[in-house]
């Protein structure tokens, strides 16, 4: 079952990548008035993949104001894919509570979000994705 879910998620992510790349390609073609060339779509596809890769490495952090140590803690825990079995990319991290207890949500668009808590003992996932 996990293999089917992983294949489905890879397929959805690939479809979204192609959809966004196609939209960017049409926009570039309309703005520049250039005739359709195969290389333009490939360039758009590569650029969108690079942007998604950068978002995966450095998701945007918002919400409550944070100290640098808290920001580093949240970034260390939240970067990268959701798991080795579910290749979901974190897009946005919303910090809900700061202080002794850090509480934040990680959004995996369009697949939902998880809620995490960090204290002296480590971190816990309080709301799993599925």
CSV table of N, CA and C in Angstrom, one decimal:
chain,number,residue,atom,x,y,z
A,1,UNK,N,0.8,-1.2,0.0
A,1,UNK,CA,0.0,0.0,0.0
A,1,UNK,C,0.9,1.3,0.0
A,2,UNK,N,2.0,1.2,0.8
A,2,UNK,CA,2.8,2.4,0.8
A,2,UNK,C,3.5,2.7,-0.5
A,3,UNK,N,3.8,1.6,-1.3
A,3,UNK,CA,4.3,1.8,-2.6
A,3,UNK,C,3.3,2.5,-3.5
A,4,UNK,N,2.1,2.1,-3.5
A,4,UNK,CA,1.1,2.8,-4.3
A,4,UNK,C,0.9,4.2,-3.9
A,5,UNK,N,0.9,4.5,-2.6
A,5,UNK,CA,0.8,5.9,-2.2
A,5,UNK,C,2.0,6.7,-2.6
A,6,UNK,N,3.2,6.2,-2.5
A,6,UNK,CA,4.4,6.9,-3.0
A,6,UNK,C,4.3,7.1,-4.5
A,7,UNK,N,3.9,6.1,-5.3
A,7,UNK,CA,3.8,6.3,-6.7
A,7,UNK,C,2.8,7.4,-7.0
A,8,UNK,N,1.7,7.3,-6.3
A,8,UNK,CA,0.6,8.3,-6.6
A,8,UNK,C,1.1,9.7,-6.3
A,9,UNK,N,1.8,9.9,-5.1
A,9,UNK,CA,2.3,11.2,-4.8
A,9,UNK,C,3.4,11.7,-5.8
A,10,UNK,N,4.3,10.8,-6.2
A,10,UNK,CA,5.3,11.2,-7.2
A,10,UNK,C,4.5,11.6,-8.5
A,11,UNK,N,3.5,10.9,-8.9
A,11,UNK,CA,2.7,11.2,-10.1
A,11,UNK,C,2.1,12.6,-9.9
A,12,UNK,N,1.5,12.9,-8.8
A,12,UNK,CA,0.8,14.2,-8.6
A,12,UNK,C,1.8,15.3,-8.6
A,13,UNK,N,3.0,15.1,-8.0
A,13,UNK,CA,4.0,16.1,-8.0
A,13,UNK,C,4.5,16.4,-9.4
A,14,UNK,N,4.7,15.3,-10.1
A,14,UNK,CA,5.2,15.4,-11.5
A,14,UNK,C,4.1,16.1,-12.4
A,15,UNK,N,2.9,15.8,-12.2
A,15,UNK,CA,1.8,16.5,-12.9
A,15,UNK,C,1.7,18.0,-12.6
A,16,UNK,N,1.8,18.3,-11.3
A,16,UNK,CA,1.8,19.7,-10.9
A,16,UNK,C,3.0,20.5,-11.5
A,17,UNK,N,4.2,19.8,-11.5
A,17,UNK,CA,5.4,20.4,-12.1
A,17,UNK,C,5.2,20.7,-13.5
A,18,UNK,N,4.7,19.7,-14.3
A,18,UNK,CA,4.4,19.9,-15.7
A,18,UNK,C,3.4,21.0,-15.9
A,19,UNK,N,2.3,21.0,-15.1
A,19,UNK,CA,1.3,22.0,-15.2
A,19,UNK,C,1.8,23.4,-15.0
A,20,UNK,N,2.6,23.6,-14.0
A,20,UNK,CA,3.1,24.9,-13.7
A,20,UNK,C,4.1,25.3,-14.8
A,21,UNK,N,4.9,24.4,-15.3
A,21,UNK,CA,5.9,24.6,-16.3
A,21,UNK,C,5.2,25.0,-17.6
A,22,UNK,N,4.1,24.3,-17.9
A,22,UNK,CA,3.3,24.7,-19.1
A,22,UNK,C,2.7,26.0,-19.0
A,23,UNK,N,2.3,26.4,-17.8
A,23,UNK,CA,1.7,27.8,-17.7
A,23,UNK,C,2.8,28.8,-17.8
A,24,UNK,N,3.9,28.6,-17.3
A,24,UNK,CA,5.1,29.5,-17.4
A,24,UNK,C,5.5,29.6,-18.9
A,25,UNK,N,5.5,28.5,-19.5
A,25,UNK,CA,5.9,28.4,-21.0
A,25,UNK,C,4.9,29.3,-21.8
A,26,UNK,N,3.6,29.1,-21.6
A,26,UNK,CA,2.6,29.9,-22.3
A,26,UNK,C,2.8,31.3,-22.0
A,27,UNK,N,3.0,31.7,-20.8
A,27,UNK,CA,3.2,33.1,-20.4
A,27,UNK,C,4.4,33.7,-21.1
A,28,UNK,N,5.5,33.0,-21.1
A,28,UNK,CA,6.7,33.5,-21.7
A,28,UNK,C,6.5,33.6,-23.2
A,29,UNK,N,5.9,32.6,-23.8
A,29,UNK,CA,5.6,32.7,-25.2
A,29,UNK,C,4.7,33.8,-25.6
A,30,UNK,N,3.7,34.1,-24.7
A,30,UNK,CA,2.8,35.2,-25.0
A,30,UNK,C,3.5,36.6,-24.8
A,31,UNK,N,4.3,36.7,-23.8
A,31,UNK,CA,5.0,38.0,-23.6
A,31,UNK,C,6.0,38.3,-24.6
A,32,UNK,N,6.8,37.3,-25.0
A,32,UNK,CA,7.9,37.5,-25.9
A,32,UNK,C,7.4,37.4,-27.4
A,33,UNK,N,6.3,36.8,-27.6
A,33,UNK,CA,5.8,36.6,-29.0
A,33,UNK,C,6.6,35.7,-29.8
A,34,UNK,N,7.3,34.8,-29.1
A,34,UNK,CA,8.2,33.8,-29.8
A,34,UNK,C,7.4,32.6,-30.2
A,35,UNK,N,7.8,32.1,-31.3
A,35,UNK,CA,7.1,30.8,-31.8
A,35,UNK,C,7.5,29.7,-30.9
A,36,UNK,N,6.7,28.7,-30.9
A,36,UNK,CA,6.9,27.5,-30.0
A,36,UNK,C,8.2,26.8,-30.4
A,37,UNK,N,9.0,26.7,-29.4
A,37,UNK,CA,10.3,26.0,-29.5
A,37,UNK,C,10.4,25.0,-28.4
A,38,UNK,N,10.8,23.8,-28.6
A,38,UNK,CA,10.9,22.7,-27.6
A,38,UNK,C,11.8,23.1,-26.5
A,39,UNK,N,12.9,23.8,-26.7
A,39,UNK,CA,13.8,24.1,-25.7
A,39,UNK,C,13.2,25.0,-24.6
A,40,UNK,N,12.3,25.9,-25.0
A,40,UNK,CA,11.7,26.8,-24.0
A,40,UNK,C,10.9,26.1,-22.9
A,41,UNK,N,10.2,25.1,-23.3
A,41,UNK,CA,9.4,24.3,-22.3
A,41,UNK,C,10.4,23.5,-21.4
A,42,UNK,N,11.5,23.0,-21.9
A,42,UNK,CA,12.4,22.3,-21.1
A,42,UNK,C,13.1,23.2,-20.1
A,43,UNK,N,13.4,24.4,-20.6
A,43,UNK,CA,14.0,25.4,-19.7
A,43,UNK,C,13.1,25.8,-18.6
A,44,UNK,N,11.8,26.0,-18.9
A,44,UNK,CA,10.8,26.3,-17.9
A,44,UNK,C,10.6,25.2,-16.9
A,45,UNK,N,10.7,24.0,-17.4
A,45,UNK,CA,10.6,22.8,-16.5
A,45,UNK,C,11.8,22.7,-15.5
A,46,UNK,N,12.9,23.0,-16.0
A,46,UNK,CA,14.1,22.9,-15.2
A,46,UNK,C,14.1,24.1,-14.2
A,47,UNK,N,13.7,25.3,-14.6
A,47,UNK,CA,13.6,26.4,-13.6
A,47,UNK,C,12.6,26.1,-12.5
A,48,UNK,N,11.4,25.6,-12.9
A,48,UNK,CA,10.4,25.3,-11.9
A,48,UNK,C,10.9,24.2,-10.9
A,49,UNK,N,11.6,23.2,-11.4
A,49,UNK,CA,12.1,22.2,-10.6
A,49,UNK,C,13.2,22.7,-9.6
A,50,UNK,N,14.0,23.7,-10.1
A,50,UNK,CA,15.0,24.3,-9.2
A,50,UNK,C,14.3,25.1,-8.1
A,51,UNK,N,13.3,25.8,-8.5
A,51,UNK,CA,12.6,26.6,-7.4
A,51,UNK,C,12.0,25.7,-6.4
A,52,UNK,N,11.4,24.6,-6.8
A,52,UNK,CA,10.8,23.6,-5.9
A,52,UNK,C,11.9,23.0,-5.0
A,53,UNK,N,13.0,22.8,-5.6
A,53,UNK,CA,14.1,22.2,-4.8
A,53,UNK,C,14.6,23.2,-3.8
A,54,UNK,N,14.7,24.5,-4.1
A,54,UNK,CA,15.1,25.5,-3.1
A,54,UNK,C,14.0,25.7,-2.0
A,55,UNK,N,12.7,25.6,-2.4
A,55,UNK,CA,11.7,25.6,-1.3
A,55,UNK,C,11.8,24.4,-0.4
A,56,UNK,N,12.2,23.3,-1.0
A,56,UNK,CA,12.3,22.1,-0.1
A,56,UNK,C,13.5,22.2,0.8
A,57,UNK,N,14.5,22.9,0.4
A,57,UNK,CA,15.7,23.1,1.3
A,57,UNK,C,15.5,24.2,2.3
A,58,UNK,N,14.8,25.2,1.9
A,58,UNK,CA,14.6,26.4,2.8
A,58,UNK,C,13.1,26.8,2.8
A,59,UNK,N,12.2,26.1,3.5
A,59,UNK,CA,10.8,26.5,3.5
A,59,UNK,C,10.6,27.9,4.2
A,60,UNK,N,9.6,28.6,3.8
A,60,UNK,CA,9.4,29.9,4.4
A,60,UNK,C,8.8,29.7,5.8
A,61,UNK,N,9.3,30.6,6.7
A,61,UNK,CA,8.9,30.5,8.1
A,61,UNK,C,8.2,31.8,8.4
A,62,UNK,N,6.9,31.7,9.0
A,62,UNK,CA,6.1,32.9,9.3
A,62,UNK,C,5.4,32.6,10.6
A,63,UNK,N,4.6,33.6,11.0
A,63,UNK,CA,3.8,33.5,12.2
A,63,UNK,C,4.4,34.3,13.3
A,64,UNK,N,4.7,33.8,14.5
A,64,UNK,CA,5.2,34.5,15.6
A,64,UNK,C,6.7,34.9,15.3
A,65,UNK,N,7.1,36.1,15.9
A,65,UNK,CA,8.5,36.4,15.8
A,65,UNK,C,9.4,35.4,16.6
A,66,UNK,N,10.5,35.1,16.0
A,66,UNK,CA,11.4,34.0,16.6
A,66,UNK,C,12.8,34.6,16.9
A,67,UNK,N,13.4,33.9,17.9
A,67,UNK,CA,14.8,34.2,18.1
A,67,UNK,C,15.6,33.3,17.1
A,68,UNK,N,16.9,33.6,17.0
A,68,UNK,CA,17.7,32.8,16.0
A,68,UNK,C,17.8,31.4,16.4
A,69,UNK,N,18.0,31.1,17.7
A,69,UNK,CA,18.1,29.7,18.1
A,69,UNK,C,16.8,28.9,17.8
A,70,UNK,N,15.6,29.5,18.0
A,70,UNK,CA,14.4,28.8,17.7
A,70,UNK,C,14.2,28.6,16.2
A,71,UNK,N,14.6,29.6,15.5
A,71,UNK,CA,14.5,29.5,14.0
A,71,UNK,C,15.4,28.3,13.5
A,72,UNK,N,16.6,28.2,14.1
A,72,UNK,CA,17.5,27.1,13.7
A,72,UNK,C,16.9,25.8,14.1
A,73,UNK,N,16.3,25.7,15.3
A,73,UNK,CA,15.7,24.5,15.7
A,73,UNK,C,14.6,24.0,14.8
A,74,UNK,N,13.7,25.0,14.4
A,74,UNK,CA,12.6,24.7,13.6
A,74,UNK,C,13.1,24.3,12.2
A,75,UNK,N,14.0,25.0,11.7
A,75,UNK,CA,14.6,24.7,10.3
A,75,UNK,C,15.2,23.3,10.3
A,76,UNK,N,16.0,23.0,11.3
A,76,UNK,CA,16.7,21.7,11.4
A,76,UNK,C,15.7,20.5,11.4
A,77,UNK,N,14.6,20.7,12.1
A,77,UNK,CA,13.6,19.6,12.2
A,77,UNK,C,12.7,19.5,10.9
A,78,UNK,N,12.4,20.7,10.3
A,78,UNK,CA,11.4,20.7,9.3
A,78,UNK,C,11.9,20.7,7.9
A,79,UNK,N,13.2,20.7,7.6
A,79,UNK,CA,13.7,20.7,6.3
A,79,UNK,C,13.6,19.4,5.7
A,80,UNK,N,13.7,19.3,4.4
A,80,UNK,CA,13.7,18.1,3.6
A,80,UNK,C,12.4,17.5,3.4
A,81,UNK,N,12.3,16.3,2.9
A,81,UNK,CA,11.1,15.6,2.6
A,81,UNK,C,10.4,15.1,3.8
A,82,UNK,N,9.1,14.8,3.7
A,82,UNK,CA,8.3,14.4,4.9
A,82,UNK,C,8.9,13.1,5.4
A,83,UNK,N,9.2,12.2,4.6
A,83,UNK,CA,9.8,10.9,5.0
A,83,UNK,C,10.5,10.3,3.8
A,84,UNK,N,11.2,9.2,4.0
A,84,UNK,CA,11.8,8.5,2.9
A,84,UNK,C,10.7,7.8,2.1
A,85,UNK,N,9.6,7.5,2.7
A,85,UNK,CA,8.5,6.7,2.0
A,85,UNK,C,7.5,7.7,1.3
A,86,UNK,N,7.3,8.8,1.9
A,86,UNK,CA,6.4,9.8,1.3
A,86,UNK,C,7.1,11.1,0.9
A,87,UNK,N,7.4,11.3,-0.3
A,87,UNK,CA,8.3,12.4,-0.8
A,87,UNK,C,7.5,13.7,-0.9
A,88,UNK,N,7.0,14.2,0.2
A,88,UNK,CA,6.3,15.5,0.2
A,88,UNK,C,7.2,16.6,0.6
A,89,UNK,N,7.1,17.8,0.0
A,89,UNK,CA,7.9,18.9,0.1
A,89,UNK,C,7.3,19.9,1.0
A,90,UNK,N,8.0,20.3,2.1
A,90,UNK,CA,7.4,21.4,3.0
A,90,UNK,C,7.5,22.7,2.3
A,91,UNK,N,6.4,23.5,2.3
A,91,UNK,CA,6.4,24.8,1.6
A,91,UNK,C,6.4,25.9,2.6
A,92,UNK,N,5.6,25.8,3.6
A,92,UNK,CA,5.5,27.0,4.6
A,92,UNK,C,5.4,26.4,6.0
A,93,UNK,N,6.1,27.1,6.9
A,93,UNK,CA,6.1,26.8,8.3
A,93,UNK,C,5.5,27.9,9.1
A,94,UNK,N,4.4,27.7,9.8
A,94,UNK,CA,3.7,28.7,10.6
A,94,UNK,C,3.9,28.4,12.1
A,95,UNK,N,4.6,29.4,12.7
A,95,UNK,CA,4.9,29.2,14.1
A,95,UNK,C,3.7,29.8,14.9
A,96,UNK,N,3.2,28.9,15.8
A,96,UNK,CA,2.0,29.3,16.5
A,96,UNK,C,2.3,29.7,18.0
A,97,UNK,N,3.4,29.2,18.6
A,97,UNK,CA,3.7,29.4,20.0
A,97,UNK,C,5.2,29.4,20.1
A,98,UNK,N,5.7,30.4,20.9
A,98,UNK,CA,7.1,30.4,21.2
A,98,UNK,C,7.4,30.4,22.7
A,99,UNK,N,8.6,30.3,23.1
A,99,UNK,CA,8.9,30.3,24.5
A,99,UNK,C,9.5,29.0,24.9
A,100,UNK,N,9.1,28.5,26.1
A,100,UNK,CA,9.6,27.2,26.5
A,100,UNK,C,9.1,26.1,25.6
A,101,UNK,N,7.9,26.2,25.1
A,101,UNK,CA,7.3,25.2,24.2
A,101,UNK,C,7.1,25.8,22.8
A,102,UNK,N,7.8,25.3,21.9
A,102,UNK,CA,7.6,25.8,20.5
A,102,UNK,C,6.6,24.9,19.8
A,103,UNK,N,5.6,25.5,19.2
A,103,UNK,CA,4.6,24.8,18.4
A,103,UNK,C,4.5,25.4,17.0
A,104,UNK,N,4.5,24.6,16.0
A,104,UNK,CA,4.4,25.0,14.7
A,104,UNK,C,3.7,24.0,13.8
A,105,UNK,N,3.2,24.5,12.6
A,105,UNK,CA,2.6,23.7,11.6
A,105,UNK,C,3.5,23.8,10.4
A,106,UNK,N,3.6,22.6,9.7
A,106,UNK,CA,4.3,22.5,8.5
A,106,UNK,C,3.3,22.2,7.4
A,107,UNK,N,3.2,23.0,6.3
A,107,UNK,CA,2.3,22.8,5.3
A,107,UNK,C,3.0,22.1,4.1
A,108,UNK,N,2.4,21.0,3.7
A,108,UNK,CA,2.8,20.3,2.5
A,108,UNK,C,1.7,20.5,1.4
A,109,UNK,N,1.8,21.6,0.7
A,109,UNK,CA,0.8,21.9,-0.3
A,109,UNK,C,0.9,21.0,-1.5
A,110,UNK,N,-0.1,20.4,-2.0
A,110,UNK,CA,-1.5,20.4,-1.6
A,110,UNK,C,-2.0,19.3,-0.7
A,111,UNK,N,-1.1,18.7,0.0
A,111,UNK,CA,-1.4,17.4,0.7
A,111,UNK,C,-1.8,17.6,2.2
A,112,UNK,N,-1.8,18.8,2.7
A,112,UNK,CA,-2.2,19.0,4.1
A,112,UNK,C,-1.0,19.5,5.0
A,113,UNK,N,-1.2,19.4,6.3
A,113,UNK,CA,-0.2,19.9,7.2
A,113,UNK,C,0.0,19.0,8.4
A,114,UNK,N,1.1,19.2,9.1
A,114,UNK,CA,1.3,18.4,10.3
A,114,UNK,C,1.6,19.5,11.4
A,115,UNK,N,1.4,19.1,12.6
A,115,UNK,CA,1.6,20.0,13.8
A,115,UNK,C,2.7,19.4,14.6
A,116,UNK,N,3.7,20.2,15.0
A,116,UNK,CA,4.8,19.7,15.8
A,116,UNK,C,5.0,20.6,17.0
A,117,UNK,N,5.6,19.9,18.1
A,117,UNK,CA,5.9,20.6,19.3
A,117,UNK,C,7.4,20.3,19.7
A,118,UNK,N,8.1,21.3,20.1
A,118,UNK,CA,9.5,21.1,20.6
A,118,UNK,C,9.6,21.6,22.0
A,119,UNK,N,10.2,20.8,22.9
A,119,UNK,CA,10.5,21.2,24.2
A,119,UNK,C,11.8,20.7,24.6
A,120,UNK,N,12.2,20.6,25.9
A,120,UNK,CA,13.5,20.2,26.3
A,120,UNK,C,13.7,18.7,26.0
A,121,UNK,N,12.7,17.9,25.9
A,121,UNK,CA,12.9,16.5,25.6
A,121,UNK,C,13.1,16.2,24.2
A,122,UNK,N,12.8,17.1,23.3
A,122,UNK,CA,12.9,16.8,21.9
A,122,UNK,C,11.6,17.3,21.2
A,123,UNK,N,11.3,16.8,20.0
A,123,UNK,CA,10.1,17.2,19.3
A,123,UNK,C,9.1,16.0,19.2
A,124,UNK,N,7.9,16.4,19.0
A,124,UNK,CA,6.8,15.4,18.8
A,124,UNK,C,5.9,15.9,17.7
A,125,UNK,N,5.4,15.0,17.0
A,125,UNK,CA,4.3,15.3,16.0
A,125,UNK,C,3.0,15.1,16.6
A,126,UNK,N,2.2,16.2,16.8
A,126,UNK,CA,1.0,16.0,17.5
A,126,UNK,C,-0.2,15.8,16.5
A,127,UNK,N,-0.1,16.2,15.3
A,127,UNK,CA,-1.1,16.0,14.3
A,127,UNK,C,-0.4,15.5,13.0
A,128,UNK,N,-0.5,14.1,12.8
A,128,UNK,CA,0.1,13.6,11.6
A,128,UNK,C,-0.6,14.0,10.3
A,129,UNK,N,0.1,13.8,9.2
A,129,UNK,CA,-0.4,14.3,7.9
A,129,UNK,C,-1.7,13.5,7.5
A,130,UNK,N,-1.8,12.2,7.6
A,130,UNK,CA,-3.0,11.5,7.2
A,130,UNK,C,-3.7,10.9,8.4
